[in-house]
CSV table of C-alpha atoms in Angstrom, one decimal:
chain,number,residue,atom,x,y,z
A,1,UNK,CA,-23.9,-57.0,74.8
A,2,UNK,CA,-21.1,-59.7,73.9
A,3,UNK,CA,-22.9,-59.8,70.1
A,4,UNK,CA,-22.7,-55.6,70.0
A,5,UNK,CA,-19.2,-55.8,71.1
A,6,UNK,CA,-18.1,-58.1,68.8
A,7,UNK,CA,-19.5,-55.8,66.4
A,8,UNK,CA,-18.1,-53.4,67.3
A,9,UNK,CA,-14.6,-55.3,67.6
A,10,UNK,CA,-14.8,-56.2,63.6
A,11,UNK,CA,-15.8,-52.6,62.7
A,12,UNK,CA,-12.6,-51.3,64.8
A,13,UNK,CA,-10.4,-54.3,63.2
A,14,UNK,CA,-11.5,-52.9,59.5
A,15,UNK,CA,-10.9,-49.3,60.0
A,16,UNK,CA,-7.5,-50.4,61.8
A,17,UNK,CA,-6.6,-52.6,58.5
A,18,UNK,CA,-7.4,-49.3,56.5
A,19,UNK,CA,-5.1,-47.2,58.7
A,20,UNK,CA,-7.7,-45.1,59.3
A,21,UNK,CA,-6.4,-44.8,63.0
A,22,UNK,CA,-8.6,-42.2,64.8
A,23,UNK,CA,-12.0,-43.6,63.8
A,24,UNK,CA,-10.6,-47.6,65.0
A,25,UNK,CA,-9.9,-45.5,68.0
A,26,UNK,CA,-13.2,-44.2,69.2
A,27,UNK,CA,-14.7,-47.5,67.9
A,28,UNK,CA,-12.6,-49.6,70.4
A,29,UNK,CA,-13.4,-46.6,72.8
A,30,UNK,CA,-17.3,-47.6,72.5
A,31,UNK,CA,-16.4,-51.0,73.0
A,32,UNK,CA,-14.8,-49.9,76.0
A,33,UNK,CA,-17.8,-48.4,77.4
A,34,UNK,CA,-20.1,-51.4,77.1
A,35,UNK,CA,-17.8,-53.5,78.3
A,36,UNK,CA,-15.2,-51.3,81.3
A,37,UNK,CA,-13.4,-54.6,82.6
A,38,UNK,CA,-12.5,-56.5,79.4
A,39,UNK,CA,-8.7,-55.9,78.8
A,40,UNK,CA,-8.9,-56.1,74.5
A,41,UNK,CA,-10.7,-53.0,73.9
A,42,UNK,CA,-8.1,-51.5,75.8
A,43,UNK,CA,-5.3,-52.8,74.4
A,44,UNK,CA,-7.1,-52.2,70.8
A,45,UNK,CA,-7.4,-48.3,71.6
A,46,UNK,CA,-3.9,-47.7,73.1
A,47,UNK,CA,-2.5,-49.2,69.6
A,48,UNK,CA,-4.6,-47.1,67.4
A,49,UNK,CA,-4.2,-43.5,69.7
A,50,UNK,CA,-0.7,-44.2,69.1
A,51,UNK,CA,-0.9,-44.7,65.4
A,52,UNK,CA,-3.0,-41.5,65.2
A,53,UNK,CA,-0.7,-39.4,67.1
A,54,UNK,CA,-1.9,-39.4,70.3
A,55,UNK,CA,0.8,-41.3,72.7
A,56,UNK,CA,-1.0,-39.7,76.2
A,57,UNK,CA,-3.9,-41.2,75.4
A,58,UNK,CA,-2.5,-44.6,74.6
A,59,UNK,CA,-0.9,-44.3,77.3
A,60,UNK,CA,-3.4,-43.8,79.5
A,61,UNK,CA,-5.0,-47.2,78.5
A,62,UNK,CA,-2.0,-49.2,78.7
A,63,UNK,CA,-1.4,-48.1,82.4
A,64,UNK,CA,-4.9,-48.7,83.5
A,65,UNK,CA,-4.6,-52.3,82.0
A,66,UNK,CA,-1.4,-52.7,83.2
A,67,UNK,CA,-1.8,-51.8,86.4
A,68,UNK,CA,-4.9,-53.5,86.9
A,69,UNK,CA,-3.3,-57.0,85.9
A,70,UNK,CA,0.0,-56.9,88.0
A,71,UNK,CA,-0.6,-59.4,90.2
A,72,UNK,CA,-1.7,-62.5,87.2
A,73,UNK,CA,0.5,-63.4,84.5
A,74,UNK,CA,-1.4,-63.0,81.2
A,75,UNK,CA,0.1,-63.7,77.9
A,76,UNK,CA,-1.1,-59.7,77.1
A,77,UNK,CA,1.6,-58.3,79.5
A,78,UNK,CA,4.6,-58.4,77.8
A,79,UNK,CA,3.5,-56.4,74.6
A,80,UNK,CA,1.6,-53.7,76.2
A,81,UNK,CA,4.9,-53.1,78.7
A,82,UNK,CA,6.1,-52.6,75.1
A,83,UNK,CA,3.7,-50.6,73.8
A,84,UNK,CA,3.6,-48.3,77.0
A,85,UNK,CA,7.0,-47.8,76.5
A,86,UNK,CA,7.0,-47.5,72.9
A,87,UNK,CA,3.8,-44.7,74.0
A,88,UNK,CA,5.9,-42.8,76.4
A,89,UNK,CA,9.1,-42.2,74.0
A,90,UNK,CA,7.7,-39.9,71.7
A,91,UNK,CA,6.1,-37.8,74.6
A,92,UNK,CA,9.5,-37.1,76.2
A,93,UNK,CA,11.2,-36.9,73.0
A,94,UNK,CA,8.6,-33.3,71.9
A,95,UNK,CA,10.1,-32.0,75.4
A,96,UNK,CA,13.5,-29.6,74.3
A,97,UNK,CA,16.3,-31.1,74.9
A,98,UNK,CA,17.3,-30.2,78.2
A,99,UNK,CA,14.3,-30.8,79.8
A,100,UNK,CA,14.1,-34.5,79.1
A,101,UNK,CA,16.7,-36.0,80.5
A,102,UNK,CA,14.4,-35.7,84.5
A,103,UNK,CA,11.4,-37.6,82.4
A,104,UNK,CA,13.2,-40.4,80.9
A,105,UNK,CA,12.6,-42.6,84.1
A,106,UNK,CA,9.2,-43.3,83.2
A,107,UNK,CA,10.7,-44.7,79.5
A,108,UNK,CA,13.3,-46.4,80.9
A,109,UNK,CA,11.2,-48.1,83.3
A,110,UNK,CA,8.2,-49.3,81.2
A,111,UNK,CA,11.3,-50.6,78.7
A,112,UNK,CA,12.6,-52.4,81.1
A,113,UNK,CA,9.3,-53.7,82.2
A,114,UNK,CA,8.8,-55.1,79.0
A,115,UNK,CA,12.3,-56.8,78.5
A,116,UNK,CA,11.6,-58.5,82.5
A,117,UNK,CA,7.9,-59.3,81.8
A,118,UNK,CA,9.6,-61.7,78.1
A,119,UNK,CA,9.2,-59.0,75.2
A,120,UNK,CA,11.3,-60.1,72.5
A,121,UNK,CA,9.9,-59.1,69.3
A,122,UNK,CA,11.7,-56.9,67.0
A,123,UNK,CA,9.5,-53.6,68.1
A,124,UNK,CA,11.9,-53.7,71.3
A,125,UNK,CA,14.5,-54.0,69.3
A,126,UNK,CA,13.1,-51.3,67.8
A,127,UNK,CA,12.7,-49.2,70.9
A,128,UNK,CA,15.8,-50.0,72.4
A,129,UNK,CA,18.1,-48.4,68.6
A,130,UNK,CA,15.7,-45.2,69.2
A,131,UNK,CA,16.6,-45.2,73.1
A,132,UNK,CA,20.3,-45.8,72.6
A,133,UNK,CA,20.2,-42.5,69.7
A,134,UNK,CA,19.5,-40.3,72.6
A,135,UNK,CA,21.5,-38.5,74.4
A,136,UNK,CA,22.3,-39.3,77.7
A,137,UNK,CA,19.5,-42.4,78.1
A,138,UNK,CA,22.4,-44.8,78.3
A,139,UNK,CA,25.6,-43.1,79.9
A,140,UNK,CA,27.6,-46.0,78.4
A,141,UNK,CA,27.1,-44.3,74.9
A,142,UNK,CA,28.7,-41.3,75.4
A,143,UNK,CA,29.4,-40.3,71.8
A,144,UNK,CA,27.6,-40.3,69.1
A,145,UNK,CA,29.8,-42.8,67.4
A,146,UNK,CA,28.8,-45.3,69.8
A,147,UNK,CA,25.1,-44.3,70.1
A,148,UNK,CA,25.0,-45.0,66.0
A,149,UNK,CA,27.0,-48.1,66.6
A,150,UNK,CA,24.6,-49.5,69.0
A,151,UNK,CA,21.9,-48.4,67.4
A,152,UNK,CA,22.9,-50.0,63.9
A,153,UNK,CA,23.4,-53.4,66.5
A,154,UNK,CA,19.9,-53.6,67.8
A,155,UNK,CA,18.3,-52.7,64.8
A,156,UNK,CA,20.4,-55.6,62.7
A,157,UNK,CA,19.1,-57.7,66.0
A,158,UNK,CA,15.6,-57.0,64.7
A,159,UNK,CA,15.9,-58.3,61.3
A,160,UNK,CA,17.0,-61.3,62.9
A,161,UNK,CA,13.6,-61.8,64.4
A,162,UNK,CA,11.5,-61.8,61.9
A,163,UNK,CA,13.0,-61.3,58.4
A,164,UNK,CA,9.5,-61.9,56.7
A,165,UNK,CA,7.7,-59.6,58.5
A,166,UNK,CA,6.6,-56.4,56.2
A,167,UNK,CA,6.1,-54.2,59.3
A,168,UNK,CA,9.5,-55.1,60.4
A,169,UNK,CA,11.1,-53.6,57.3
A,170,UNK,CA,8.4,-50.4,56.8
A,171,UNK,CA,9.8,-49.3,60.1
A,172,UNK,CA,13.5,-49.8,59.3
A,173,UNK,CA,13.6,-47.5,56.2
A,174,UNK,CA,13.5,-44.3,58.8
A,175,UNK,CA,15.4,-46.2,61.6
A,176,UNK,CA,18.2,-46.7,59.4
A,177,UNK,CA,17.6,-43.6,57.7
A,178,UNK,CA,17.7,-41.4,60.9
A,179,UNK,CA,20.8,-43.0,62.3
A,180,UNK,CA,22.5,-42.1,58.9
A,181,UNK,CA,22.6,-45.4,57.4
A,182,UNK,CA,21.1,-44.4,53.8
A,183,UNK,CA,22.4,-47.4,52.5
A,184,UNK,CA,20.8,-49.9,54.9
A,185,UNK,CA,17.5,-47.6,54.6
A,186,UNK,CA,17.7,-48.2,50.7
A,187,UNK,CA,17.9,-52.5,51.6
A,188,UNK,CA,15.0,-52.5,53.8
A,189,UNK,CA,13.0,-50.5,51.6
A,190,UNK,CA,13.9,-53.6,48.5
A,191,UNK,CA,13.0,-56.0,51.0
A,192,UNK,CA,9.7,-54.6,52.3
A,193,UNK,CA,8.7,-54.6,48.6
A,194,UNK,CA,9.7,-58.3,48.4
A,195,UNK,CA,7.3,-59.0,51.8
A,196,UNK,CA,4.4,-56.7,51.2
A,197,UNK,CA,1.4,-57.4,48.5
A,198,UNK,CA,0.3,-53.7,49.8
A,199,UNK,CA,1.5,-51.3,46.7
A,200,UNK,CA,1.0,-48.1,49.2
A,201,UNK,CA,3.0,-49.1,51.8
A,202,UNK,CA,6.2,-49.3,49.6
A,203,UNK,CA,5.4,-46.0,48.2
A,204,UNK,CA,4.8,-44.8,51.5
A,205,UNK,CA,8.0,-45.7,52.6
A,206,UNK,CA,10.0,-44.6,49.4
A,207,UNK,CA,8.5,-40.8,49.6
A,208,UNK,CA,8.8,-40.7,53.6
A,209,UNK,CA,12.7,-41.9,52.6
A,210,UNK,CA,13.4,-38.9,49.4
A,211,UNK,CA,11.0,-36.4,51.7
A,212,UNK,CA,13.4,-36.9,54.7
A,213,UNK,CA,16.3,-36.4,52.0
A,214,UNK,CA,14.6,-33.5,50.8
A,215,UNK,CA,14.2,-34.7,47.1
A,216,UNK,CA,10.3,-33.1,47.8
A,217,UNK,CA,9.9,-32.9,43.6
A,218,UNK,CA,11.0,-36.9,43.4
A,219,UNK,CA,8.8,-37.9,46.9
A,220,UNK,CA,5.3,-36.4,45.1
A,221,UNK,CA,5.5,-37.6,42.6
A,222,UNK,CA,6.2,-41.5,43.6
A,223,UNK,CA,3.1,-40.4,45.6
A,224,UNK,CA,1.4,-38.9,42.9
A,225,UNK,CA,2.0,-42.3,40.8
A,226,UNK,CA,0.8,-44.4,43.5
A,227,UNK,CA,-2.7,-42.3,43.6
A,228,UNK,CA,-3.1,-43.4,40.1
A,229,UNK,CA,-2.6,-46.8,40.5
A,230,UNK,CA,-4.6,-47.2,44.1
A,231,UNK,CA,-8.6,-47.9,44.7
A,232,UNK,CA,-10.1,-44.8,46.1
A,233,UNK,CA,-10.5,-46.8,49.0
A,234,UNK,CA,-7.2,-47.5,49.6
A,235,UNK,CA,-6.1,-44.0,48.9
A,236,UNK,CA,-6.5,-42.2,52.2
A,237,UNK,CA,-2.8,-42.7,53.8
A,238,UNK,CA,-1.4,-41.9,51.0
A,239,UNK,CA,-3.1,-38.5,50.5
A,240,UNK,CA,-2.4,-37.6,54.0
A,241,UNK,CA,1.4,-38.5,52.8
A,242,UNK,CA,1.4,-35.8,50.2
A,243,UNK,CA,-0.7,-33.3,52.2
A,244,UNK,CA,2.2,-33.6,55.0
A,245,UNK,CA,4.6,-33.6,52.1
A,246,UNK,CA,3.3,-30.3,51.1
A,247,UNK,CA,3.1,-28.9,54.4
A,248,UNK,CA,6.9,-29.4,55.2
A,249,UNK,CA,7.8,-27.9,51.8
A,250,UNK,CA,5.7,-24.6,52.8
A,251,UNK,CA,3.1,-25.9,49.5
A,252,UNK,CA,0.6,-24.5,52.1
A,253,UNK,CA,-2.2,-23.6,49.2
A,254,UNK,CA,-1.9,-27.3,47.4
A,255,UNK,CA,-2.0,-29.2,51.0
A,256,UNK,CA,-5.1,-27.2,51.6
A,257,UNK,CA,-6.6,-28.4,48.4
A,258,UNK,CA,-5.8,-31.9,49.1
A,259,UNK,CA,-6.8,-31.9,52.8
A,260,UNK,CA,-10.0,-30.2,51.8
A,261,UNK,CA,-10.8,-32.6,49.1
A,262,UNK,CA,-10.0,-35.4,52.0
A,263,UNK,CA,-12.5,-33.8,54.3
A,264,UNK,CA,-14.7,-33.9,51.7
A,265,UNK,CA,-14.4,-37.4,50.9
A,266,UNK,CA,-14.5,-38.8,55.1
A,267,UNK,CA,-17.2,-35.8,56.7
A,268,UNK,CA,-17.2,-35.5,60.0
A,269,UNK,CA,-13.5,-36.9,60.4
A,270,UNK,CA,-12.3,-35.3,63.5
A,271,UNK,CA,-8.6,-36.5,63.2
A,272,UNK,CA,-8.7,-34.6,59.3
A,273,UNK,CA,-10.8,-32.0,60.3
A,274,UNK,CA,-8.1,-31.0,63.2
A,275,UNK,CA,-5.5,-31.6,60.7
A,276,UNK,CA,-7.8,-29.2,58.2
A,277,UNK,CA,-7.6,-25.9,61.2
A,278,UNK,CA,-3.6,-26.6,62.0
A,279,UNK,CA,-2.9,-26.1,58.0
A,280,UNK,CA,-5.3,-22.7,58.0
A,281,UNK,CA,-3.7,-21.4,60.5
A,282,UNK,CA,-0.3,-21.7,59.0
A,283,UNK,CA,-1.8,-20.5,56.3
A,284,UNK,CA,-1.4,-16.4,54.9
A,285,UNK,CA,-4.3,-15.6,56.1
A,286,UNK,CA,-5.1,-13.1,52.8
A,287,UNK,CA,-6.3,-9.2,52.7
A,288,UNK,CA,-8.6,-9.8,55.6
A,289,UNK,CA,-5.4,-10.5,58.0
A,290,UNK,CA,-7.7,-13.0,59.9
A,291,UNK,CA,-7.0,-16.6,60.4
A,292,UNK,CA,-9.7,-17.6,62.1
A,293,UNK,CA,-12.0,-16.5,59.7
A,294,UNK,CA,-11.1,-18.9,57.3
A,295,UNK,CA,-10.5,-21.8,60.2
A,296,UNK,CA,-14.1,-20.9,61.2
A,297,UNK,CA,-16.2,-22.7,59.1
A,298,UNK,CA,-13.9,-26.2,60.1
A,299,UNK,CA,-13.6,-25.4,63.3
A,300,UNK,CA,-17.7,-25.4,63.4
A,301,UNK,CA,-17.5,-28.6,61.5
A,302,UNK,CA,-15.2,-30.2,64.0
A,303,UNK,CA,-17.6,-29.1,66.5
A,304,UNK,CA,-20.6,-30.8,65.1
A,305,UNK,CA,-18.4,-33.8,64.9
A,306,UNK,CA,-17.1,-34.1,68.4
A,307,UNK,CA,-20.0,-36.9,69.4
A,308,UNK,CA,-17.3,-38.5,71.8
A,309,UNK,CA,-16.8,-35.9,74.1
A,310,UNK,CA,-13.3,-35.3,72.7
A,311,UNK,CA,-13.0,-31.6,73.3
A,312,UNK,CA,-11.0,-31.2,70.8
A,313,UNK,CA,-12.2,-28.3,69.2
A,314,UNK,CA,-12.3,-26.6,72.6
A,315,UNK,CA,-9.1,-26.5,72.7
A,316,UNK,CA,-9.0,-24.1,69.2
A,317,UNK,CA,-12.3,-22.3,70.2
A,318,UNK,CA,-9.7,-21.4,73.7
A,319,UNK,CA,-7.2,-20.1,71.1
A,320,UNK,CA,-9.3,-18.6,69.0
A,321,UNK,CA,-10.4,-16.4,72.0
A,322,UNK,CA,-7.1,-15.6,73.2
A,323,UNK,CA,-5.9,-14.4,69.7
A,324,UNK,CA,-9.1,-12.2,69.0
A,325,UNK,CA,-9.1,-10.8,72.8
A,326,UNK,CA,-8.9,-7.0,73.3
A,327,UNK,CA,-7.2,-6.1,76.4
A,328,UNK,CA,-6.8,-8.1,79.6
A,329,UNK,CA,-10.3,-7.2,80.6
A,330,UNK,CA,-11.6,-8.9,77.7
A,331,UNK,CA,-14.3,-11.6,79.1
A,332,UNK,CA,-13.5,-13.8,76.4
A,333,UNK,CA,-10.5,-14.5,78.1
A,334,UNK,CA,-12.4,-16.0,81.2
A,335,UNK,CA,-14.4,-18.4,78.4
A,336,UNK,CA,-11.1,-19.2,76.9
A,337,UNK,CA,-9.8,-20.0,80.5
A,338,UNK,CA,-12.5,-22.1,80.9
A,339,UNK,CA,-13.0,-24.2,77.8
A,340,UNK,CA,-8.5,-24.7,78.0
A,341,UNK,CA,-9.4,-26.1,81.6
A,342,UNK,CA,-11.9,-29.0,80.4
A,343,UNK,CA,-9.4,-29.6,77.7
A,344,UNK,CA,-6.4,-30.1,80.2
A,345,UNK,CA,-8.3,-32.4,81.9
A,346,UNK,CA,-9.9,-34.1,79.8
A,347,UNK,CA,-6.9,-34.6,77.3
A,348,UNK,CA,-4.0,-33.4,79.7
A,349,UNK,CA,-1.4,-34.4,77.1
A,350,UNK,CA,-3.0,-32.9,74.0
A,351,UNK,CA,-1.9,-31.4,71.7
């Protein structure tokens, strides 16, 4: 067993260095299962759900290890207080605006878990410039003046920490960025070319900076350039950049293409393949007037991939059912009741 889950350990660490996010996942997730007490795997998981979009579930690991360690004092603690928090901000922050105000306890109290347990690299810094931007999490701040003041503080505090650090600045081009510094954003983004040997992650950052400025034609096509330049193998987050470039400039028929051609390249991806049915659904559905048609064939493939017990594709099937149903009588309505529950509680916070 220790050999296997070392294995498996390496093989999660090499799709994590990839960015391939959702595949490290269900990697560390095996490793989980062979070994349910070690606290690593966990940790492991929780960090790549969260880079794939999928705080609940890293969430859900980083509370079990958590809570399970309270009472000893291992060096672990203090960064996945951090990370829980870090997991739990994005949840409350897809809630509208005046419902998340009664939520932000459980933020605010894994943050300050973190800070009492010795956290004090810059991703709390971090944290705390994103906390202090909303309204009402700190009733000191009570215009947005001083919310951008502070936050402009904190996130100066985190440059402080670790000025070499690549990450560091690949996260401040949208922090400053969002708190309407454009010209700090443009520093960070020299600097992280000045850190980083990694080619894509600049251009990442560069698009994600013109996209958010709405220069779409300018942020392709430093993607575009970056494509050319890239091994295949080192390709993938970048293409998923210009698909969800596409997507948010309603170039539904070229992100297909590219998404497609993605799905193509990784089969049986289940975080592309998900990715593949949102987009087709978005999509005009033609003549036929029927969505799902087109979704079907992905939808089937998603199924055939879903050797984890992930249920994701239960949840489409459920609206599938709901959207073709016929009247309230309709027994595909009981299915789709059914298959929604073992999503819920399976995945309670997905989608």
């Amino acid at each position: 067993v220790g050999q296997q889950l070392r294995a498996l350990y390496l093989l999660g660490q090499a799709y994590s260095r990839a960015r391939r996010w959702d595949q490290a996942a269900g990697i560390y997730e095996r490793a989980i299962a062979l070994a349910p007490n070690a606290v690593q795997p966990r940790l492991s998981a929780a960090t790549a759900w969260s880079a794939a979009g999928d705080p609940g579930r890293a969430s859900g690991y980083l509370e079990t290890s958590i809570n399970a360690n309270r009472a000893g004092n291992a060096a672990w603690m203090p960064q996945a207080a951090l990370e829980l928090a870090k997991a739990r901000f994005p949840a409350q922050m897809m809630r509208p605006p005046d419902q998340r105000q009664p939520h932000w306890k459980s933020v605010l109290a894994a943050f300050k878990e973190a800070k009492d347990l010795g956290a004090t690299d810059w991703r709390l810094a971090l944290l705390a410039a994103e906390v202090a931007m909303v309204p009402g999490a700190d009733e000191k701040l009570r215009t947005p003046a001083q919310r951008v003041e502070q936050a402009a503080t904190l996130l100066k505090t985190a440059e402080s920490l670790a000025p070499a650090e690549a990450d560091l600045w690949r996260a401040l081009v949208p922090a400053y960025e969002r708190i309407g510094r454009s010209a700090d954003a443009e520093r960070a983004l020299v600097e992280l070319a000045k850190q980083t040997q990694d080619p894509a992650q600049v251009a990442l950052a560069k698009a994600q900076l013109q996209g958010n400025r709405k220069q779409t034609a300018a942020a392709e096509h430093v993607l575009q350039d970056a494509l050319e330049e890239l091994p295949q193998e080192a390709q993938r987050p970048v293409r998923l950049a210009l698909v969800q470039l596409q997507r948010q400039a309603q170039q539904l028929d070229a992100a297909q293409q590219e998404l497609a051609a993605l799905c193509r390249d990784n089969p049986g991806d289940p975080l592309l393949l998900r990715q593949m049915i949102e987009l087709v659904l978005e999509t005009d559905p033609g003549p036929s007037g029927d969505r799902w048609q087109a979704a079907g064939p992905w939808l089937d493939k998603l199924r055939e991939a879903d050797t984890g017990g992930q249920s994701v594709w239960k949840y489409f099937e459920a609206n599938r059912m709901l959207d073709q149903a016929q009247c309230a009588s309709d027994p595909s309505l009981a299915v789709a009741a059914r298959l929604q529950a073992v999503v819920e509680g399976l995945l309670p916070t997905w989608p």
